[in-house]
PDB file of C-alpha atoms in Angstrom:
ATOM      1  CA  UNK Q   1      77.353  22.271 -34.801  1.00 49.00           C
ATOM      2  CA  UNK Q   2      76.848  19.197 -37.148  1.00 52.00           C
ATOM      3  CA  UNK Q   3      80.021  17.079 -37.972  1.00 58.00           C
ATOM      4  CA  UNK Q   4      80.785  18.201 -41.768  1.00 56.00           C
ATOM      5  CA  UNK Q   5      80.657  21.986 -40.241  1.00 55.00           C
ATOM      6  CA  UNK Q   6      83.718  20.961 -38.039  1.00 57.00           C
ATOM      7  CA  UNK Q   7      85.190  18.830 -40.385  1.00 66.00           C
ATOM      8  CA  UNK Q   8      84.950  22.131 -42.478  1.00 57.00           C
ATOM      9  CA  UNK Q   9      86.175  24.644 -40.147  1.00 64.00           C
ATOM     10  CA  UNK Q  10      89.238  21.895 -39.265  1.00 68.00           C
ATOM     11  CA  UNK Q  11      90.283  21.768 -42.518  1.00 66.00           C
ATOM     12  CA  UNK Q  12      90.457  25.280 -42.942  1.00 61.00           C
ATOM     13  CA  UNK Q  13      92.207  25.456 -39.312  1.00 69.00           C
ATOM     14  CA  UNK Q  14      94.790  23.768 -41.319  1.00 70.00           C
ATOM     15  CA  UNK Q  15      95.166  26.315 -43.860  1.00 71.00           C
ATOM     16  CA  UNK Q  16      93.610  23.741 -46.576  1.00 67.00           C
ATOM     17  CA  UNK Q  17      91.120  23.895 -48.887  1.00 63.00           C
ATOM     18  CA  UNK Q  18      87.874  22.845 -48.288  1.00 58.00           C
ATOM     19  CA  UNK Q  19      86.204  22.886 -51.337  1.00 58.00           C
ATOM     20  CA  UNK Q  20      85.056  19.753 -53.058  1.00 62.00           C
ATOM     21  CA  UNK Q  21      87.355  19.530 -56.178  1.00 60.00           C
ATOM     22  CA  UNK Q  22      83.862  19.709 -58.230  1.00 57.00           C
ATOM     23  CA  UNK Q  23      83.105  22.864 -56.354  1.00 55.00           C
ATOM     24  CA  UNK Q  24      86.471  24.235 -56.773  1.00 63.00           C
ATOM     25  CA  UNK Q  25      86.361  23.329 -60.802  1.00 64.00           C
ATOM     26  CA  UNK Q  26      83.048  25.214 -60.890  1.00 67.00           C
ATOM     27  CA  UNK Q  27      84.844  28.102 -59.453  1.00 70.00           C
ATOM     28  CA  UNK Q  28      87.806  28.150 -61.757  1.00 76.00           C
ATOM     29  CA  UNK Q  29      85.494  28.042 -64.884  1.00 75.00           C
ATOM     30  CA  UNK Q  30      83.513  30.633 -63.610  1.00 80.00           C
ATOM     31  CA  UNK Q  31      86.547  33.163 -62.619  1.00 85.00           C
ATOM     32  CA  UNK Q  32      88.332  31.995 -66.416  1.00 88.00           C
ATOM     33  CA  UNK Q  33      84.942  33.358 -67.912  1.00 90.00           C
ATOM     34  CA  UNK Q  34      84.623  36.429 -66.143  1.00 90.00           C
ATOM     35  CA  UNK Q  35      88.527  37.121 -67.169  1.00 93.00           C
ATOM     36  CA  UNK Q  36      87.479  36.831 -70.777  1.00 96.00           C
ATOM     37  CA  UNK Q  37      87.375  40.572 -72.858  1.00 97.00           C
ATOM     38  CA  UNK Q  38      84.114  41.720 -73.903  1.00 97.00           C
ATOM     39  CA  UNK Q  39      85.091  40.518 -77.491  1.00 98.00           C
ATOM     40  CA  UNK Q  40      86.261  37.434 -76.215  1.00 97.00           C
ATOM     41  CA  UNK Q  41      82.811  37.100 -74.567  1.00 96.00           C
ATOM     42  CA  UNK Q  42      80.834  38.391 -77.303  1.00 97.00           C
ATOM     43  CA  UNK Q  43      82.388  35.506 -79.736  1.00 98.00           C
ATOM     44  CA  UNK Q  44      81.985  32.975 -76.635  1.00 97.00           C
ATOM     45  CA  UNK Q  45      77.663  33.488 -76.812  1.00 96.00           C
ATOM     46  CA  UNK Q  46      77.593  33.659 -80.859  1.00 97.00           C
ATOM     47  CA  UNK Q  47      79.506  30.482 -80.738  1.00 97.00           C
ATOM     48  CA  UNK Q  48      77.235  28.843 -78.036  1.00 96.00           C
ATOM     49  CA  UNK Q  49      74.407  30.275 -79.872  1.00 96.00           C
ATOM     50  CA  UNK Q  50      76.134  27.529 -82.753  1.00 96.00           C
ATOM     51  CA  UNK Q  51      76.738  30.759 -85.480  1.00 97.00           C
ATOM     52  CA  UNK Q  52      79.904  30.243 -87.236  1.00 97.00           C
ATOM     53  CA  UNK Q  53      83.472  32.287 -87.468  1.00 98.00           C
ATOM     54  CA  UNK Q  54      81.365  33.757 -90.898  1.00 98.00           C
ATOM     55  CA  UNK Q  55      78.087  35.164 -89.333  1.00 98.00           C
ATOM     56  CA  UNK Q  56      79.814  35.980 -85.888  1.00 98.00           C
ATOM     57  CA  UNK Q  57      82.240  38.618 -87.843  1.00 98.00           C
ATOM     58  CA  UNK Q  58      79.307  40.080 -89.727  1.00 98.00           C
ATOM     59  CA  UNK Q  59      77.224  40.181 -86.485  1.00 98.00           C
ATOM     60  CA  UNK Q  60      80.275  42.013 -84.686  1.00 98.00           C
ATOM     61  CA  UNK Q  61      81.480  43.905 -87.701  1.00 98.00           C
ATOM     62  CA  UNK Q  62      84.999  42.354 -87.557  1.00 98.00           C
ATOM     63  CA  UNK Q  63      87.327  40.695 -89.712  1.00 98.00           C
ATOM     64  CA  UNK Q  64      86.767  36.362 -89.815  1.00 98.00           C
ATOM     65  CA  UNK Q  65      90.578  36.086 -89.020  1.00 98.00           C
ATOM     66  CA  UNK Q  66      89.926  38.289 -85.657  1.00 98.00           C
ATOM     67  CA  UNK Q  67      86.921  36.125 -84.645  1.00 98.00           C
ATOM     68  CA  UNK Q  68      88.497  32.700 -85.095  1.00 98.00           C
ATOM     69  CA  UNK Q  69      91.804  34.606 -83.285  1.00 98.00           C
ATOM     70  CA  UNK Q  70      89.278  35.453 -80.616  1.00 98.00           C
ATOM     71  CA  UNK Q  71      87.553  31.969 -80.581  1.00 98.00           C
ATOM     72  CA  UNK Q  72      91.073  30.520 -80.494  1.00 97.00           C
ATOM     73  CA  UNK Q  73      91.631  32.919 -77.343  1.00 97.00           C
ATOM     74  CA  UNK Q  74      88.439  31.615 -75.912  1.00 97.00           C
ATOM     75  CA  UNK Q  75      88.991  28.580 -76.072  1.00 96.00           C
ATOM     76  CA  UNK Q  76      92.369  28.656 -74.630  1.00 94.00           C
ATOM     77  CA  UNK Q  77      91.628  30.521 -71.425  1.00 94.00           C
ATOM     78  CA  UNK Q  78      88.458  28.447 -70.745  1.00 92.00           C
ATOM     79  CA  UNK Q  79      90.337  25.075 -71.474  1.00 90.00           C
ATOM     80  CA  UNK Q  80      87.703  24.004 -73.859  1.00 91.00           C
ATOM     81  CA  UNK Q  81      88.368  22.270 -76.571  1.00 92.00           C
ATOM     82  CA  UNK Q  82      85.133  21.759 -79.236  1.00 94.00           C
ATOM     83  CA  UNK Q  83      82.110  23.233 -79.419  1.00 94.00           C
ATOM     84  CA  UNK Q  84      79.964  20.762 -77.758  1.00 94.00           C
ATOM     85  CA  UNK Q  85      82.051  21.993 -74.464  1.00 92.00           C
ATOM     86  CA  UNK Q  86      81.516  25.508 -75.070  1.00 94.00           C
ATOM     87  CA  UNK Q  87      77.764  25.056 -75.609  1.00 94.00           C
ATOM     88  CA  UNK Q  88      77.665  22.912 -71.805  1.00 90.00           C
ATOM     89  CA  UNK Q  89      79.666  25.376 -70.466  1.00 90.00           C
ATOM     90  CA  UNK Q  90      77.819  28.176 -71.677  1.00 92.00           C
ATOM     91  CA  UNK Q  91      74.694  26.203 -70.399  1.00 90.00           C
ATOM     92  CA  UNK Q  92      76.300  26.000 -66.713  1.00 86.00           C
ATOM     93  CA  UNK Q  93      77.030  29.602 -66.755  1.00 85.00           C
ATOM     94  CA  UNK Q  94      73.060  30.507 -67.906  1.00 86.00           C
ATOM     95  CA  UNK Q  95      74.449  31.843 -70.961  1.00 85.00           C
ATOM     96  CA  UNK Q  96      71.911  30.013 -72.653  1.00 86.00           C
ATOM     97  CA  UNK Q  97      69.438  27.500 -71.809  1.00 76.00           C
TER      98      UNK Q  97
END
């Protein structure tokens, strides 16, 4: 067994983590998206997709005030704050390339 395999199974001997925090980020991210609705992830790929509150309600048929509520919601539970994040995140996730 090489050394970071022990060092691995130690830690978790230990009842600790022994994920790299970058790792264990990645995770997070991932498990926030996947707790999104499927209007909350609808909104999430016309935003990456850079479409605006405007064309996103027309696309979805809803109000403007529920998609920016729903982008609001996104943003919140993915700790994202501007667009530029959303589109990298989305990116990361494969959402779009």
């Amino acid at each position: 067994m090489n050394n970071a395999c022990h060092e691995v199974i130690q830690t978790l001997a230990l009842g600790k983590n022994a994920l790299h925090p970058e790792n264990e980020n990645a995770i997070t991210a991932f498990a926030n998206y996947k707790s999104l609705s499927r209007s909350e992830k609808e909104v999430f790929e016309l935003l990456a997709q850079k479409k605006d509150v405007a064309e996103i309600a027309e696309a979805l048929g809803k109000k403007e005030k529920t998609v920016a509520n729903l982008r609001s919601l996104v943003y919140q539970k993915l700790d994202i704050h501007d667009r530029l994040d959303l589109i990298e995140f989305a990116k990361q996730l494969g959402v779009i390339v």
